[in-house]
GROMACS .gro file of C-alpha atoms in nm:
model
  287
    1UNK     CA    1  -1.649  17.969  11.345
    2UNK     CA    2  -1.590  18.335  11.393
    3UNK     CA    3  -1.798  18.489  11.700
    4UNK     CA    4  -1.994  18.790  11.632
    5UNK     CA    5  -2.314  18.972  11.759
    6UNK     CA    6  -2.711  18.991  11.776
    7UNK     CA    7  -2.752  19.382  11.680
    8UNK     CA    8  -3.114  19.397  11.783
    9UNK     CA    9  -3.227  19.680  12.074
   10UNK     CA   10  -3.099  19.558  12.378
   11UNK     CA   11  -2.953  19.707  12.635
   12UNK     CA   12  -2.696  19.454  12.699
   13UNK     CA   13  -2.544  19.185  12.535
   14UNK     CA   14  -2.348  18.864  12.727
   15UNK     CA   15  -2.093  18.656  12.586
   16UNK     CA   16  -2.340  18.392  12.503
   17UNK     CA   17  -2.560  18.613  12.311
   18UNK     CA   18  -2.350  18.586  12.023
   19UNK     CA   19  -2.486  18.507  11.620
   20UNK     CA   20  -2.337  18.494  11.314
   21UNK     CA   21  -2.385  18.842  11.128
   22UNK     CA   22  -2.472  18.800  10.745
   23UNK     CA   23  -2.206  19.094  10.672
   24UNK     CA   24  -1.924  18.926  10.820
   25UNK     CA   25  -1.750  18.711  10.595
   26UNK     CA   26  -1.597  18.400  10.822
   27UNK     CA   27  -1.159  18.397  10.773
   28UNK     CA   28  -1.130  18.210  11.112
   29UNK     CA   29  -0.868  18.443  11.227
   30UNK     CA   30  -1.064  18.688  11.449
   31UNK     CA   31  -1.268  18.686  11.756
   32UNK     CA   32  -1.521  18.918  11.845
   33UNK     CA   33  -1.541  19.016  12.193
   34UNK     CA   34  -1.772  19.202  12.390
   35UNK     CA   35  -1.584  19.536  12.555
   36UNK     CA   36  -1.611  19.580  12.873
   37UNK     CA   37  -1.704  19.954  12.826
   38UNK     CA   38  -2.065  19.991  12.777
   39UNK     CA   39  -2.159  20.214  12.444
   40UNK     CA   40  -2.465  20.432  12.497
   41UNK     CA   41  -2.486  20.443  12.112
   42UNK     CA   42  -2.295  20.138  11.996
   43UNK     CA   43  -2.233  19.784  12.025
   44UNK     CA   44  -1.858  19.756  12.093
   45UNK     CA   45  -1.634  19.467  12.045
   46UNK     CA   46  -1.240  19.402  12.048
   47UNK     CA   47  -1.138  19.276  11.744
   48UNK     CA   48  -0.894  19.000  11.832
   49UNK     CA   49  -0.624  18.719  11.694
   50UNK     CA   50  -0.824  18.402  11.720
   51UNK     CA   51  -0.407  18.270  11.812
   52UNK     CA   52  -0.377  18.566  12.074
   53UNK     CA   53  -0.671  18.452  12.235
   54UNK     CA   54  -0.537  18.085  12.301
   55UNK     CA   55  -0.246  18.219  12.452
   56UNK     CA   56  -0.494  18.412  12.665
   57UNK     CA   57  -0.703  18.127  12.811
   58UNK     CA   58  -0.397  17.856  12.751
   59UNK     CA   59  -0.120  18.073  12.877
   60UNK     CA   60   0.257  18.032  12.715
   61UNK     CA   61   0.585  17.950  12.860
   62UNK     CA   62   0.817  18.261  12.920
   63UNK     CA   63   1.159  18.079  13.071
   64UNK     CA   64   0.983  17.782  13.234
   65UNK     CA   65   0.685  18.018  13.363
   66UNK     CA   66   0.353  18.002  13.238
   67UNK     CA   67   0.212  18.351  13.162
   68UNK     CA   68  -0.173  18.439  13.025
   69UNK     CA   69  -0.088  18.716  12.798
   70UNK     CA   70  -0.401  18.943  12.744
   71UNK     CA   71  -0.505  18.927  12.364
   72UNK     CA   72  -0.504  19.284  12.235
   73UNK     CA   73  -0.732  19.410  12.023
   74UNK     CA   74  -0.648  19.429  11.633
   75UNK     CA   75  -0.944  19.697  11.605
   76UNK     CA   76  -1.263  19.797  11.735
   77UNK     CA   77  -1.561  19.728  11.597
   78UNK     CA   78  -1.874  19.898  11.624
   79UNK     CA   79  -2.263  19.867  11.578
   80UNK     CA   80  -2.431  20.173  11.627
   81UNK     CA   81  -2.770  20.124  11.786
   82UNK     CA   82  -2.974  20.417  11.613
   83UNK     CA   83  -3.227  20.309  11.332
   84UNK     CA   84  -3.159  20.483  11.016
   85UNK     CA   85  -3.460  20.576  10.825
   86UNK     CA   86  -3.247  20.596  10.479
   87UNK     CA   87  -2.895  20.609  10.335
   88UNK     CA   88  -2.888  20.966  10.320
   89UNK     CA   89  -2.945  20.996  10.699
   90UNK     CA   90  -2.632  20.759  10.736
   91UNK     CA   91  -2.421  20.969  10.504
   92UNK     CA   92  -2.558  21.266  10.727
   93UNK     CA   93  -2.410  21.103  11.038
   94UNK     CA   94  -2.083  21.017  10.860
   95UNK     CA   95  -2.029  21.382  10.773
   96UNK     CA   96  -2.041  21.448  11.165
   97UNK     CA   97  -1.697  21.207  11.170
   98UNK     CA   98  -1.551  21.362  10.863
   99UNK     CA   99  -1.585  21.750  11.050
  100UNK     CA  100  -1.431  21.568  11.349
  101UNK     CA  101  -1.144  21.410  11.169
  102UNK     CA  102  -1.072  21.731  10.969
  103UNK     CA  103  -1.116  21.997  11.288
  104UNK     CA  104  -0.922  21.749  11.504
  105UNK     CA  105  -0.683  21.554  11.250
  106UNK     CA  106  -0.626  21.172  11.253
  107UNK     CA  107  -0.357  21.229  11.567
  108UNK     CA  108  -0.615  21.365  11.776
  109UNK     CA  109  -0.895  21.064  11.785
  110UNK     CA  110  -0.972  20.670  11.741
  111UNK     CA  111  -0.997  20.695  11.341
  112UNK     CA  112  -1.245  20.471  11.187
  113UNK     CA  113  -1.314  20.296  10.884
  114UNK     CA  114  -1.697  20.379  10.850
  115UNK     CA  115  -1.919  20.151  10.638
  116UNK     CA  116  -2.256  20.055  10.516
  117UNK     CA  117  -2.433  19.705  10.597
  118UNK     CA  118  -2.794  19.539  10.521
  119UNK     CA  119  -2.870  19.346  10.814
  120UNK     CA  120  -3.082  19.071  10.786
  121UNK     CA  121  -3.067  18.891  11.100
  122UNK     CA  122  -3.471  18.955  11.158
  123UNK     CA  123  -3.577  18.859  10.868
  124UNK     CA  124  -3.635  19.200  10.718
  125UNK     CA  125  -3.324  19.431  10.503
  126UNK     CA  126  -3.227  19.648  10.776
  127UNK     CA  127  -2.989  19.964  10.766
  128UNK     CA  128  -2.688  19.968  10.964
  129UNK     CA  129  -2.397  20.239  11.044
  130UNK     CA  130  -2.046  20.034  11.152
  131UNK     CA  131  -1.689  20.143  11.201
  132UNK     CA  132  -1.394  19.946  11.242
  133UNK     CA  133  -1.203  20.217  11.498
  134UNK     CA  134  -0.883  20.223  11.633
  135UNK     CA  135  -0.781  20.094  11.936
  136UNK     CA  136  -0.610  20.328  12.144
  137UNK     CA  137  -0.372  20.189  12.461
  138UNK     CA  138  -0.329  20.400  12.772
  139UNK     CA  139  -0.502  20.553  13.063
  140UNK     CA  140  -0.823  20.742  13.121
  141UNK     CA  141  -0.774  21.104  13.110
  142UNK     CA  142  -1.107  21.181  13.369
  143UNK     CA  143  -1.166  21.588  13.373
  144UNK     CA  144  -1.382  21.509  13.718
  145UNK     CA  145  -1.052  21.401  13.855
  146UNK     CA  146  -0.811  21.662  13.779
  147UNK     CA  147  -0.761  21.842  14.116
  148UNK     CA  148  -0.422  21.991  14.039
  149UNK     CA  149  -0.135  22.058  13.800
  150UNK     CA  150   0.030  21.737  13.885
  151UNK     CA  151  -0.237  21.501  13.734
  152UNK     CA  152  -0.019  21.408  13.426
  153UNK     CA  153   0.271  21.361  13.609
  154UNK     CA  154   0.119  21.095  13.852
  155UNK     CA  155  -0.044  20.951  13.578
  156UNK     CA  156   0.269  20.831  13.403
  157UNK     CA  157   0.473  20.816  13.749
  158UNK     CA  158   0.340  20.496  13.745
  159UNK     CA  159   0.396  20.307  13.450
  160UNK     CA  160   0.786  20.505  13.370
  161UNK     CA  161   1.085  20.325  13.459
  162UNK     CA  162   1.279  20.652  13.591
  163UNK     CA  163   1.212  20.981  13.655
  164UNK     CA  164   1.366  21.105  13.321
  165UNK     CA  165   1.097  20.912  13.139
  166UNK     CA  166   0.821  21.031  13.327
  167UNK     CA  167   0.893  21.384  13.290
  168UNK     CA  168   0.920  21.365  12.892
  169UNK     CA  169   0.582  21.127  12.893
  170UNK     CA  170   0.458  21.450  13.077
  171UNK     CA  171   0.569  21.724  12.874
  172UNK     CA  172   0.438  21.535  12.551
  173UNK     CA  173   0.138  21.458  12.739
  174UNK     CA  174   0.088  21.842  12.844
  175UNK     CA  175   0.139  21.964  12.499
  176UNK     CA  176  -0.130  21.736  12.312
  177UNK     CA  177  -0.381  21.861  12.568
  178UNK     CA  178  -0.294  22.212  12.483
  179UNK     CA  179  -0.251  22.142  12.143
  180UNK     CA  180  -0.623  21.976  12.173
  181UNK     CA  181  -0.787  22.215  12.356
  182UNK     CA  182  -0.690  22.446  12.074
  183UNK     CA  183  -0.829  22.256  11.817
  184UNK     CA  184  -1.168  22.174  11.995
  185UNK     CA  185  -1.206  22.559  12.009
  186UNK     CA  186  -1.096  22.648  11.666
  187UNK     CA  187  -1.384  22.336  11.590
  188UNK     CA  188  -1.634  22.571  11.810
  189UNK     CA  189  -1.573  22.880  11.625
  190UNK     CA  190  -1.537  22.762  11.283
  191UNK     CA  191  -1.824  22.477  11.252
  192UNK     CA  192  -2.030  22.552  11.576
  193UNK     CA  193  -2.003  22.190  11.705
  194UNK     CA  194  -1.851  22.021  11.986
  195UNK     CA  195  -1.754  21.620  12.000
  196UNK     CA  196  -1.909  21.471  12.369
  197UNK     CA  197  -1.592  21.510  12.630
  198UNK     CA  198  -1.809  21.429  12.926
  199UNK     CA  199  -1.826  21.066  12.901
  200UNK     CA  200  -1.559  20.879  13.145
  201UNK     CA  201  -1.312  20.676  12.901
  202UNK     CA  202  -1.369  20.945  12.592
  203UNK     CA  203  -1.042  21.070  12.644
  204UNK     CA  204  -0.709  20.862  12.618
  205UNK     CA  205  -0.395  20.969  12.754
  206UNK     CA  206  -0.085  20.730  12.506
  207UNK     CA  207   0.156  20.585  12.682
  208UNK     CA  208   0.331  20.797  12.442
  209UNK     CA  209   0.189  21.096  12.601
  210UNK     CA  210  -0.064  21.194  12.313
  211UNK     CA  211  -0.394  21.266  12.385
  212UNK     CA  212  -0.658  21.063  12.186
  213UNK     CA  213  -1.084  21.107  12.204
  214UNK     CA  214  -1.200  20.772  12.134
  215UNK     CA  215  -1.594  20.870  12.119
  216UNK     CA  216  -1.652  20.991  11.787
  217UNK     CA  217  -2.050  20.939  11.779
  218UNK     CA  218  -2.162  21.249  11.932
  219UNK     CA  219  -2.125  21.604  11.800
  220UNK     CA  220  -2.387  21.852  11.878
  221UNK     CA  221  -2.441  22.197  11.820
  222UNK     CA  222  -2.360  22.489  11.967
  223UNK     CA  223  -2.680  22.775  12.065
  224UNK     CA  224  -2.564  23.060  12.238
  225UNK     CA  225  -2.925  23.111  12.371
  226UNK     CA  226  -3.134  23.015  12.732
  227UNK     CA  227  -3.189  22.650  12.593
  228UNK     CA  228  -3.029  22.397  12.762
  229UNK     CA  229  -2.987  22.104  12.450
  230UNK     CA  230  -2.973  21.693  12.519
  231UNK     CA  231  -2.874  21.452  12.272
  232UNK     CA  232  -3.091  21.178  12.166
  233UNK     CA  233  -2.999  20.996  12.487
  234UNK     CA  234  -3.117  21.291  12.712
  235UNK     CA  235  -2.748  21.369  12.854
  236UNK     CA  236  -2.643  21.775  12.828
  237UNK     CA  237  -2.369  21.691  12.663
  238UNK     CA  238  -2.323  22.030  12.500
  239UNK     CA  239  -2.306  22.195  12.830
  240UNK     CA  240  -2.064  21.923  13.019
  241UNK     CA  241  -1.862  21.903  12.726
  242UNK     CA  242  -1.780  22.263  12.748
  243UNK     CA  243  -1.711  22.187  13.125
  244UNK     CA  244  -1.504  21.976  13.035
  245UNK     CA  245  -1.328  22.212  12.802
  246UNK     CA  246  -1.260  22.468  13.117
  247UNK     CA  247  -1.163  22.207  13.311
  248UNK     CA  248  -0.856  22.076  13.121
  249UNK     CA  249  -0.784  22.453  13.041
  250UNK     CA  250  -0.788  22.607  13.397
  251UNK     CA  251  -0.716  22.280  13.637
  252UNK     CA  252  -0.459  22.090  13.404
  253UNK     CA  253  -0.305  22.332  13.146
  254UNK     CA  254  -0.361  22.598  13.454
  255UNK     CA  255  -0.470  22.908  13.236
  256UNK     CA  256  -0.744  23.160  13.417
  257UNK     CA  257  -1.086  23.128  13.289
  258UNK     CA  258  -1.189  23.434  13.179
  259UNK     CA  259  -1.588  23.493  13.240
  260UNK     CA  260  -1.513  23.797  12.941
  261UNK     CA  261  -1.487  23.469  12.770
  262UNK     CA  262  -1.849  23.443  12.599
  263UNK     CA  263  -1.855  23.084  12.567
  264UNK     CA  264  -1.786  23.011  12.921
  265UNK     CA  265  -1.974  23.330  13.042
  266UNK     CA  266  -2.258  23.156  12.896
  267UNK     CA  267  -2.269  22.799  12.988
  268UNK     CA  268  -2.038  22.828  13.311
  269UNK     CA  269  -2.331  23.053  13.478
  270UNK     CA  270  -2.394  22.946  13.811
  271UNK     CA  271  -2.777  22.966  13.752
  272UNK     CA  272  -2.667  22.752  13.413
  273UNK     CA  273  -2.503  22.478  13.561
  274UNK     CA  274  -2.760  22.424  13.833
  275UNK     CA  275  -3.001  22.320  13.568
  276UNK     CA  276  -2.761  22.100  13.377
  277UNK     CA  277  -2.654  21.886  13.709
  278UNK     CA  278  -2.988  21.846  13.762
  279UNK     CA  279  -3.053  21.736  13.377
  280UNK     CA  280  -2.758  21.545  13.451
  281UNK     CA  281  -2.882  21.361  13.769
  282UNK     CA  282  -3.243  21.308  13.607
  283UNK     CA  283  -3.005  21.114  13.277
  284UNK     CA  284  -2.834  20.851  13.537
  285UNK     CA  285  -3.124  20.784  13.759
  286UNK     CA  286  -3.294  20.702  13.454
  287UNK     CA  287  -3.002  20.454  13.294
   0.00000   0.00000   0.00000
């Protein structure tokens, strides 16, 4: 019997809190497994190969070896946790993908196959946003981390065979940043939105050496005014995200911030960013 998920509030979910979903039609080929990543706003599981799973736990034998291949995931399959009042808030929050998908294009993020479900698991007809994303391979890219111009470079040192390889892994991987930090500020100037870059693990580096944002819930607005805006889980992500933004510009793709730059003249103020680390600190002391 196909494994799947209890979507009611809670903040965490175990392996053996696992019920059939009424939307989920049972082939016996898949797995649902809980990721090890914890989603603020969603329920995530890998979608796996019930078969690539055996080999998992059972193991397989490579030349008279046994090896435990990990099972990797087909897709990933969210539940996001917010309560829709209506369908017409859901479509709302679906547009939010479709301005990310068409400022960023489908190279540039985890795409996902959005859809619709009544949930009945409590006994009442309940609305519920899914997505069946895809699942990127590769290695954190973590902004916080980046002290110098060689961060992409040591990154994919480690898993290139020779020096050759590394350095075009590298090159590729330098140009998709660029290439994305153009697009997330042609997104800022033409919609007035930014997706959430803060979050460790929202950014994927390919083993290709394309860069990938895997977080597609949260796009907020952009107010050029004294405010200092949270999202509906009381992070700044507005303000970090735009850290963020300066921080693959200046550290990685090493271009001079400009403070005649009016977006970063604005939310880069030291007087600014005192209040958002301390926004910031009051969000994880509260988690």
């Amino acid at each position: 019997m196909i494994q799947a998920i209890d979507i009611r509030d809670q903040a965490h979910l175990s392996g053996e809190e696992v019920l059939n979903l009424n939307f989920i039609q049972n082939s016996g080929r898949y797995i649902f497994r809980k990721y090890y990543r914890f989603g603020l706003r969603s329920h995530i599981f890998e979608v796996l190969l019930k078969t690539d799973v055996v080999k998992e736990t059972r193991g397989v034998l490579i030349d008279g070896i046994r090896v435990f291949p990990r099972a990797k995931p087909k897709k990933m399959f969210r539940i996001l946790r917010h309560r829709f009042e209506n369908v017409d808030s859901i479509f709302k929050e679906i547009e939010k993908y479709n301005l990310l998908i068409d400022s960023l294009g489908a190279e540039m993020i985890a795409t996902s196959e959005e859809f619709i479900v009544d949930y009945t698991g409590t006994g009442t007809s309940q609305i519920v946003l899914c997505g069946l994303q895809e699942y990127i391979e590769g290695d954190i890219l973590d902004p916080w981390r980046i002290f110098d111009h060689n961060y992409l470079n040591n990154i994919y040192k480690s898993n290139s065979p020779d020096r050759r390889s590394c350095l075009k892994k590298t090159d590729a991987a330098h140009k998709s940043v660029a290439l994305f930090v153009k697009k997330i500020r042609q997104m800022i100037k033409s919609t007035g939105f930014i997706p959430d870059l803060a979050g460790i693990g929202n950014l994927v580096l390919t083993p290709e050496g394309r860069l990938k944002l895997v977080d597609i819930n949260n796009i907020v607005k952009i107010r050029l005014d004294d405010d200092i805006l949270i999202d509906d889980k009381g992070y700044p992500s507005c303000d970090v995200s735009i850290e963020v933004l300066s921080l693959l510009e200046n550290r990685l793709l090493q271009k001079s911030i400009s403070m005649n730059d009016s977006l970063y003249c604005h939310f880069l103020s030291p007087q600014r960013m005192k209040k958002v680390k301390a926004l910031e600190k009051k969000f994880y002391g509260n988690l």
